[in-house]
Amino acid sequence: MARKAEKGISYYPMNTNFINNKKVKLMVAEFGSTFTWGCLLFLYSKIYDQNGYWLDWLNEDDKLIMAEESKININELNDFVVGCIRRNLFDKEAYDTYGILTSDRIQE
């Protein structure tokens, strides 16, 4: 019996030096360490789980569900995503053009 095809992926690699990334350090300085780590891990998990390499950030219903799942205020989550785009953790052009969260690293 064939295995059911999955839309996303069930595993993603994370570099061990991720915490030393200047962009991430700037996010920690701006949003705090616990909030930054919680949001980043949550968003990366959603990106890889749902579509494999991108996340639709224009779908308001999905954002509300993600805010409820993560126990993060929707406005704070939006502000955090804006910060990630500003720091190039997510690709600005992809966001502006398609409303998605992704990056070159994610798509590798």
mmCIF file of C-alpha atoms in Angstrom:
data_model
loop_
_atom_site.group_PDB
_atom_site.id
_atom_site.type_symbol
_atom_site.label_atom_id
_atom_site.label_comp_id
_atom_site.label_asym_id
_atom_site.label_seq_id
_atom_site.Cartn_x
_atom_site.Cartn_y
_atom_site.Cartn_z
ATOM 1 C CA MET A 1 0.000 0.000 0.000
ATOM 2 C CA ALA A 2 1.433 3.375 -1.005
ATOM 3 C CA ARG A 3 2.034 6.074 1.568
ATOM 4 C CA LYS A 4 -0.240 9.113 1.323
ATOM 5 C CA ALA A 5 1.525 12.105 -0.236
ATOM 6 C CA GLU A 6 2.113 14.920 2.222
ATOM 7 C CA LYS A 7 1.822 18.593 1.357
ATOM 8 C CA GLY A 8 4.614 19.843 3.613
ATOM 9 C CA ILE A 9 7.701 18.206 5.029
ATOM 10 C CA SER A 10 7.996 16.592 8.443
ATOM 11 C CA TYR A 11 11.611 17.551 9.161
ATOM 12 C CA TYR A 12 13.741 20.621 8.595
ATOM 13 C CA PRO A 13 17.397 21.202 9.437
ATOM 14 C CA MET A 14 18.543 24.063 11.621
ATOM 15 C CA ASN A 15 22.165 25.145 11.822
ATOM 16 C CA THR A 16 23.688 24.964 15.289
ATOM 17 C CA ASN A 17 25.150 28.464 14.896
ATOM 18 C CA PHE A 18 21.689 29.914 14.212
ATOM 19 C CA ILE A 19 21.745 31.701 17.575
ATOM 20 C CA ASN A 20 24.876 33.590 16.487
ATOM 21 C CA ASN A 21 23.274 34.967 13.313
ATOM 22 C CA LYS A 22 23.407 38.777 13.418
ATOM 23 C CA LYS A 23 19.846 39.084 12.073
ATOM 24 C CA VAL A 24 18.542 36.800 14.814
ATOM 25 C CA LYS A 25 20.526 38.671 17.478
ATOM 26 C CA LEU A 26 18.915 41.916 16.313
ATOM 27 C CA MET A 27 15.469 40.304 16.580
ATOM 28 C CA VAL A 28 16.310 39.167 20.123
ATOM 29 C CA ALA A 29 17.416 42.717 21.000
ATOM 30 C CA GLU A 30 14.172 44.124 19.617
ATOM 31 C CA PHE A 31 11.622 41.522 20.759
ATOM 32 C CA GLY A 32 13.342 39.628 23.595
ATOM 33 C CA SER A 33 14.842 36.159 23.555
ATOM 34 C CA THR A 34 11.865 34.063 24.650
ATOM 35 C CA PHE A 35 9.471 35.790 22.259
ATOM 36 C CA THR A 36 11.937 35.644 19.342
ATOM 37 C CA TRP A 37 12.774 31.969 19.769
ATOM 38 C CA GLY A 38 9.147 31.021 20.258
ATOM 39 C CA CYS A 39 7.970 32.951 17.209
ATOM 40 C CA LEU A 40 10.806 31.849 14.932
ATOM 41 C CA LEU A 41 10.442 28.179 15.757
ATOM 42 C CA PHE A 42 6.678 28.384 15.428
ATOM 43 C CA LEU A 43 6.825 30.190 12.060
ATOM 44 C CA TYR A 44 9.520 27.911 10.637
ATOM 45 C CA SER A 45 7.540 24.866 11.717
ATOM 46 C CA LYS A 46 4.394 26.230 10.049
ATOM 47 C CA ILE A 47 6.308 27.104 6.869
ATOM 48 C CA TYR A 48 7.794 23.647 6.489
ATOM 49 C CA ASP A 49 4.702 21.783 7.672
ATOM 50 C CA GLN A 50 2.057 23.488 5.550
ATOM 51 C CA ASN A 51 3.663 23.913 2.143
ATOM 52 C CA GLY A 52 7.259 22.799 2.523
ATOM 53 C CA TYR A 53 8.919 26.111 1.775
ATOM 54 C CA TRP A 54 6.495 29.043 2.160
ATOM 55 C CA LEU A 55 3.597 30.313 4.271
ATOM 56 C CA ASP A 56 0.664 32.430 3.083
ATOM 57 C CA TRP A 57 0.734 35.445 5.400
ATOM 58 C CA LEU A 58 -2.242 37.241 3.817
ATOM 59 C CA ASN A 59 -4.815 34.686 4.981
ATOM 60 C CA GLU A 60 -6.302 36.381 8.049
ATOM 61 C CA ASP A 61 -8.159 33.256 9.207
ATOM 62 C CA ASP A 62 -4.937 31.224 9.197
ATOM 63 C CA LYS A 63 -3.135 33.986 11.121
ATOM 64 C CA LEU A 64 -5.842 33.981 13.785
ATOM 65 C CA ILE A 65 -5.559 30.210 14.113
ATOM 66 C CA MET A 66 -1.753 30.452 14.350
ATOM 67 C CA ALA A 67 -2.033 33.167 17.006
ATOM 68 C CA GLU A 68 -4.376 30.936 19.016
ATOM 69 C CA GLU A 69 -2.148 27.863 18.574
ATOM 70 C CA SER A 70 1.004 29.731 19.579
ATOM 71 C CA LYS A 71 -0.681 31.788 22.317
ATOM 72 C CA ILE A 72 0.868 34.901 20.746
ATOM 73 C CA ASN A 73 -1.208 38.058 20.309
ATOM 74 C CA ILE A 74 -1.998 38.503 16.598
ATOM 75 C CA ASN A 75 -0.701 42.098 16.575
ATOM 76 C CA GLU A 76 2.570 41.050 18.207
ATOM 77 C CA LEU A 77 2.896 38.199 15.720
ATOM 78 C CA ASN A 78 2.336 40.614 12.817
ATOM 79 C CA ASP A 79 4.897 43.049 14.269
ATOM 80 C CA PHE A 80 7.378 40.205 14.612
ATOM 81 C CA VAL A 81 6.901 39.154 10.979
ATOM 82 C CA VAL A 82 7.433 42.759 9.865
ATOM 83 C CA GLY A 83 10.665 42.738 11.889
ATOM 84 C CA CYS A 84 11.755 39.472 10.248
ATOM 85 C CA ILE A 85 11.136 40.960 6.809
ATOM 86 C CA ARG A 86 13.000 44.145 7.761
ATOM 87 C CA ARG A 87 15.970 42.035 8.962
ATOM 88 C CA ASN A 88 15.822 39.826 5.829
ATOM 89 C CA LEU A 89 14.973 36.642 7.705
ATOM 90 C CA PHE A 90 12.069 36.432 5.245
ATOM 91 C CA ASP A 91 12.290 37.623 1.652
ATOM 92 C CA LYS A 92 10.722 41.083 1.227
ATOM 93 C CA GLU A 93 10.115 40.694 -2.506
ATOM 94 C CA ALA A 94 8.261 37.386 -2.044
ATOM 95 C CA TYR A 95 6.166 38.971 0.698
ATOM 96 C CA ASP A 96 5.398 42.123 -1.296
ATOM 97 C CA THR A 97 4.612 40.190 -4.491
ATOM 98 C CA TYR A 98 2.827 37.098 -3.196
ATOM 99 C CA GLY A 99 2.125 37.732 0.493
ATOM 100 C CA ILE A 100 4.201 34.718 1.520
ATOM 101 C CA LEU A 101 6.899 34.130 4.109
ATOM 102 C CA THR A 102 9.950 32.369 2.701
ATOM 103 C CA SER A 103 13.669 32.898 2.124
ATOM 104 C CA ASP A 104 16.489 31.544 -0.007
ATOM 105 C CA ARG A 105 17.645 29.422 2.952
ATOM 106 C CA ILE A 106 14.193 27.978 3.497
ATOM 107 C CA GLN A 107 13.910 27.071 -0.175
ATOM 108 C CA GLU A 108 17.275 25.270 -0.183
#
